Backbone as CSV, one residue per row, in Angstrom:
resi,resn,N_x,N_y,N_z,CA_x,CA_y,CA_z,C_x,C_y,C_z
1,UNK,197.556,185.194,42.006,197.639,184.064,41.109,196.240,183.747,40.576
2,UNK,196.150,182.989,39.516,194.895,182.620,38.849,194.127,183.851,38.380
3,UNK,194.659,184.539,37.404,193.947,185.649,36.788,193.057,185.076,35.689
4,UNK,191.746,185.245,35.847,190.789,184.707,34.886,190.467,185.725,33.808
5,UNK,190.257,185.215,32.603,189.795,186.014,31.477,188.579,185.316,30.891
6,UNK,187.593,186.105,30.497,186.414,185.542,29.842,186.861,184.824,28.575
7,UNK,186.351,183.624,28.387,186.663,182.850,27.186,185.380,182.726,26.377
8,UNK,185.380,183.266,25.181,184.217,183.228,24.295,184.554,182.445,23.041
9,UNK,184.224,181.167,23.009,184.428,180.414,21.766,183.609,181.039,20.638
10,UNK,183.942,180.694,19.410,183.227,181.235,18.251,181.745,180.884,18.273
11,UNK,181.416,179.761,18.879,180.033,179.301,18.943,179.284,180.084,20.018
12,UNK,178.085,180.545,19.710,177.289,181.291,20.685,176.670,180.307,21.668
13,UNK,176.973,180.513,22.933,176.440,179.641,23.984,176.003,180.497,25.157
14,UNK,175.124,179.952,25.951,174.626,180.665,27.113,174.507,179.678,28.261
15,UNK,174.601,180.152,29.472,174.536,179.306,30.653,173.234,179.535,31.377
16,UNK,173.105,179.053,32.587,174.096,178.264,33.315,174.228,176.851,32.754
17,UNK,175.369,176.238,33.074,175.693,174.898,32.598,175.408,173.861,33.676
18,UNK,174.888,172.724,33.247,174.665,171.588,34.140,175.372,170.389,33.508
19,UNK,176.323,169.820,34.212,177.114,168.713,33.689,176.226,167.527,33.327
20,UNK,176.444,166.975,32.139,175.729,165.763,31.742,176.671,164.604,31.456
21,UNK,177.881,164.891,30.914,178.814,163.803,30.580,180.254,164.269,30.714
22,UNK,181.076,163.325,31.124,182.525,163.513,31.125,183.099,162.213,30.591
23,UNK,183.815,162.277,29.478,184.304,161.060,28.840,185.752,161.255,28.415
24,UNK,186.619,160.360,28.890,188.023,160.424,28.485,188.446,159.064,27.960
25,UNK,187.996,158.759,26.752,188.367,157.528,26.060,188.883,157.910,24.682
26,UNK,190.188,158.027,24.553,190.785,158.395,23.279,190.765,159.879,22.997
27,UNK,189.935,160.611,23.682,189.850,162.068,23.617,189.068,162.499,24.852
28,UNK,189.095,163.773,25.166,188.327,164.267,26.308,187.112,165.028,25.803
29,UNK,185.928,164.632,26.281,184.689,165.349,25.977,183.986,165.687,27.280
30,UNK,183.594,166.942,27.408,182.826,167.399,28.564,181.545,168.004,28.009
31,UNK,180.395,167.495,28.462,179.107,167.978,27.954,178.275,168.573,29.074
32,UNK,177.604,169.657,28.735,176.708,170.350,29.655,175.388,170.588,28.946
33,UNK,174.321,170.721,29.728,173.050,171.223,29.210,172.854,172.604,29.800
34,UNK,172.203,173.484,29.035,171.864,174.786,29.590,170.351,174.899,29.698
35,UNK,169.889,176.016,30.221,168.458,176.183,30.448,167.705,176.581,29.187
36,UNK,168.425,176.707,28.070,167.795,176.988,26.777,167.549,175.711,25.987
37,UNK,167.747,174.555,26.625,167.520,173.284,25.949,168.605,172.916,24.957
38,UNK,169.829,173.304,25.256,170.950,172.970,24.388,171.939,172.075,25.124
39,UNK,172.576,171.200,24.367,173.699,170.433,24.886,174.961,171.034,24.274
40,UNK,175.895,171.443,25.125,177.149,172.044,24.686,178.258,171.064,25.023
41,UNK,179.017,170.657,24.014,180.095,169.687,24.218,181.424,170.313,23.816
42,UNK,182.386,170.172,24.705,183.751,170.637,24.474,184.606,169.392,24.297
43,UNK,185.242,169.263,23.131,185.993,168.053,22.816,187.446,168.385,22.502
44,UNK,188.323,167.772,23.264,189.763,167.870,23.025,190.138,166.639,22.206
45,UNK,190.280,166.814,20.895,190.458,165.667,20.008,191.716,165.753,19.141
46,UNK,192.633,166.622,19.492,193.896,166.711,18.752,194.966,165.922,19.501
47,UNK,195.478,164.908,18.863,196.524,164.085,19.476,197.871,164.756,19.215
48,UNK,198.462,165.285,20.274,199.763,165.949,20.174,200.752,165.160,21.021
49,UNK,201.738,164.591,20.378,202.757,163.781,21.067,202.141,162.671,21.912
50,UNK,201.080,162.038,21.390,200.477,160.898,22.061,199.478,161.232,23.147
51,UNK,199.083,162.497,23.271,198.109,162.857,24.314,197.150,163.921,23.781
52,UNK,195.956,163.927,24.337,194.927,164.880,23.927,194.893,166.099,24.834
53,UNK,195.214,165.903,26.103,195.323,167.000,27.065,196.565,166.747,27.907
54,UNK,196.998,167.754,28.625,198.145,167.595,29.513,197.703,167.153,30.905
55,UNK,196.602,167.726,31.397,196.091,167.382,32.726,194.671,167.921,32.858
56,UNK,193.933,167.359,33.805,192.605,167.892,34.117,192.345,167.688,35.597
57,UNK,191.439,168.489,36.114,191.002,168.289,37.496,189.541,168.698,37.616
58,UNK,188.896,168.083,38.569,187.469,168.251,38.800,187.278,168.543,40.278
59,UNK,186.503,169.562,40.579,186.194,169.866,41.972,184.736,170.276,42.089
60,UNK,184.210,170.072,43.267,182.893,170.570,43.595,182.950,172.095,43.541
61,UNK,181.886,172.712,43.076,181.853,174.169,42.948,182.199,174.857,44.269
62,UNK,181.743,174.317,45.372,181.988,174.938,46.676,183.472,174.948,47.026
63,UNK,184.222,173.960,46.569,185.657,173.904,46.860,186.428,174.965,46.089
64,UNK,185.870,175.494,45.004,186.576,176.497,44.206,186.014,177.890,44.446
65,UNK,185.598,178.147,45.668,185.144,179.482,46.038,186.226,180.531,45.847
66,UNK,187.480,180.076,45.790,188.595,181.002,45.573,188.537,181.661,44.201
67,UNK,187.757,181.118,43.289,187.663,181.677,41.939,186.622,182.790,41.820
68,UNK,185.793,182.969,42.839,184.674,183.907,42.745,185.148,185.330,42.454
69,UNK,186.094,185.836,43.229,186.555,187.213,43.021,187.274,187.374,41.687
70,UNK,188.073,186.379,41.310,188.764,186.438,40.015,187.760,186.433,38.867
71,UNK,186.696,185.652,39.000,185.668,185.595,37.957,184.930,186.931,37.854
72,UNK,184.640,187.550,38.992,183.976,188.858,38.980,184.856,189.894,38.285
73,UNK,186.141,189.902,38.598,187.063,190.846,37.945,187.126,190.598,36.443
74,UNK,187.122,189.341,36.042,187.151,189.019,34.608,185.911,189.564,33.913
75,UNK,184.754,189.420,34.549,183.513,189.931,33.953,183.525,191.455,33.900
76,UNK,184.056,192.104,34.946,184.147,193.569,34.949,185.071,194.053,33.836
77,UNK,186.170,193.351,33.611,187.117,193.742,32.568,186.574,193.475,31.170
78,UNK,185.693,192.502,31.054,185.165,192.111,29.744,184.077,193.071,29.266
79,UNK,183.185,193.429,30.171,182.056,194.288,29.805,181.369,194.784,31.064
80,UNK,180.546,195.776,30.896,179.782,196.288,32.039,178.678,195.318,32.443
81,UNK,178.301,194.430,31.524,177.291,193.425,31.814,177.903,192.389,32.752
82,UNK,177.461,192.361,33.976,178.049,191.468,34.968,177.277,190.164,35.108
83,UNK,176.608,189.743,34.028,175.898,188.466,34.087,176.887,187.342,34.400
84,UNK,176.369,186.276,34.889,177.225,185.122,35.192,177.883,184.639,33.912
85,UNK,179.076,184.093,34.034,179.791,183.537,32.891,180.342,182.192,33.312
86,UNK,180.582,181.303,32.360,180.883,179.924,32.707,182.156,179.378,32.093
87,UNK,182.795,180.156,31.221,184.014,179.702,30.555,185.120,180.730,30.767
88,UNK,186.264,180.241,31.206,187.389,181.138,31.464,188.682,180.514,30.963
89,UNK,189.629,181.391,30.630,191.022,181.001,30.459,191.775,181.647,31.605
90,UNK,192.835,180.988,32.042,193.562,181.466,33.212,194.986,181.825,32.822
91,UNK,195.405,183.008,33.240,196.809,183.386,33.144,197.360,183.402,34.564
92,UNK,198.652,183.327,34.703,199.289,183.227,36.022,198.637,182.080,36.806
93,UNK,198.576,180.933,36.160,197.816,179.782,36.637,198.572,178.951,37.675
94,UNK,197.923,178.695,38.814,198.524,177.799,39.808,198.519,176.351,39.311
95,UNK,197.577,176.002,38.440,197.515,174.656,37.867,198.724,174.419,36.951
96,UNK,199.066,175.408,36.128,200.252,175.278,35.276,201.510,175.238,36.135
97,UNK,201.548,176.034,37.191,202.709,176.000,38.097,202.844,174.613,38.739
98,UNK,201.723,174.016,39.139,201.733,172.658,39.685,202.251,171.681,38.630
99,UNK,201.755,171.805,37.395,202.178,170.925,36.300,203.680,171.055,36.058
100,UNK,204.184,172.270,36.133,205.620,172.505,35.932,206.473,171.819,36.997
101,UNK,205.925,171.654,38.199,206.667,171.011,39.289,206.766,169.496,39.124
102,UNK,205.954,168.915,38.245,206.022,167.480,37.988,207.248,167.174,37.136
103,UNK,207.678,165.929,37.152,208.809,165.564,36.293,208.371,165.603,34.831
104,UNK,209.305,165.838,33.952,209.006,165.910,32.524,208.838,167.344,32.072
105,UNK,208.594,167.514,30.767,208.505,168.869,30.223,207.298,169.624,30.756
106,UNK,207.494,170.907,30.994,206.426,171.793,31.450,206.318,172.986,30.527
107,UNK,205.866,174.102,31.074,205.631,175.285,30.244,206.923,175.905,29.723
108,UNK,208.061,175.503,30.290,209.334,175.978,29.747,209.615,175.332,28.386
109,UNK,209.074,174.147,28.170,209.274,173.409,26.921,208.036,173.486,26.021
110,UNK,206.857,173.356,26.630,205.581,173.415,25.900,205.081,174.854,26.020
111,UNK,205.315,175.653,25.027,205.109,177.104,25.121,203.651,177.548,25.075
112,UNK,202.767,176.755,24.545,201.391,177.206,24.330,200.383,176.531,25.257
113,UNK,200.768,176.221,26.487,199.822,175.599,27.423,198.725,176.601,27.784
114,UNK,197.475,176.147,27.693,196.322,176.947,28.094,195.616,176.260,29.255
115,UNK,195.122,177.061,30.185,194.351,176.572,31.328,192.911,177.024,31.104
116,UNK,192.007,176.065,30.883,190.592,176.341,30.639,189.785,175.950,31.874
117,UNK,188.824,176.792,32.237,187.914,176.492,33.352,186.488,176.444,32.822
118,UNK,185.789,175.369,33.186,184.374,175.188,32.886,183.644,175.220,34.220
119,UNK,182.854,176.249,34.425,182.153,176.406,35.688,180.706,175.968,35.512
120,UNK,180.394,174.793,36.037,179.034,174.279,35.958,178.226,174.703,37.168
121,UNK,176.966,174.329,37.197,176.092,174.715,38.301,176.539,174.111,39.625
122,UNK,177.188,172.948,39.581,177.636,172.302,40.813,179.083,171.845,40.757
123,UNK,179.720,171.943,39.593,181.050,171.381,39.402,181.949,172.369,38.676
124,UNK,183.239,172.224,38.894,184.235,173.007,38.165,185.229,172.046,37.534
125,UNK,185.380,172.149,36.225,186.372,171.358,35.495,187.475,172.285,35.043
126,UNK,188.697,171.796,35.140,189.840,172.552,34.660,190.663,171.640,33.762
127,UNK,191.141,172.187,32.659,191.899,171.410,31.684,193.140,172.195,31.286
128,UNK,194.270,171.498,31.240,195.485,172.047,30.646,195.635,171.414,29.276
129,UNK,195.773,172.254,28.274,195.849,171.774,26.901,196.748,172.684,26.083
130,UNK,197.146,172.184,24.923,197.953,172.980,23.999,197.092,173.648,22.931
131,UNK,195.764,173.523,23.045,194.864,174.079,22.031,193.470,174.233,22.629
132,UNK,192.634,175.026,21.968,191.234,175.153,22.370,190.457,173.939,21.875
133,UNK,189.459,173.507,22.640,188.673,172.353,22.211,187.711,172.714,21.076
134,UNK,187.228,171.674,20.431,186.128,171.831,19.470,184.853,172.015,20.290
135,UNK,184.006,172.953,19.883,182.759,173.221,20.603,181.593,172.894,19.679
136,UNK,180.689,172.043,20.166,179.478,171.741,19.399,178.262,172.032,20.265
137,UNK,177.236,172.559,19.634,175.988,172.881,20.327,174.857,172.222,19.554
138,UNK,174.008,171.503,20.277,172.833,170.932,19.610,171.618,171.126,20.496
139,UNK,170.482,171.301,19.871,169.227,171.438,20.601,168.771,170.062,21.045
140,UNK,168.277,169.985,22.275,167.817,168.698,22.806,166.330,168.749,23.095
């Protein structure tokens, strides 16, 4: 379970990521700084049926040690360059399976659910959404 795939947004970004902001007021924004002096913000701002995301979870990086081998396999499948990577999409997702077990519509009704993982230097954010977020990068 939890097969990770490298996620490369159109915007060129580099890690490692250090969490700077998490804001869920009317939309979800997660911001990181990298060691190149950039602030990278991922914003879920599409209101679909009254919600911007379906679910999110936050864990300490150490608690998600189960993702290490899946992340390594994703990097091996993506390229021979095994540099660290910080953005993933998940197929065969345990998070989506958990969401499906809740009351109300799940992936049987919402066909385009995506599971996104943001791996920061100390934190892991996971988001279930029906679309990719807007990505903005600015020099700080």
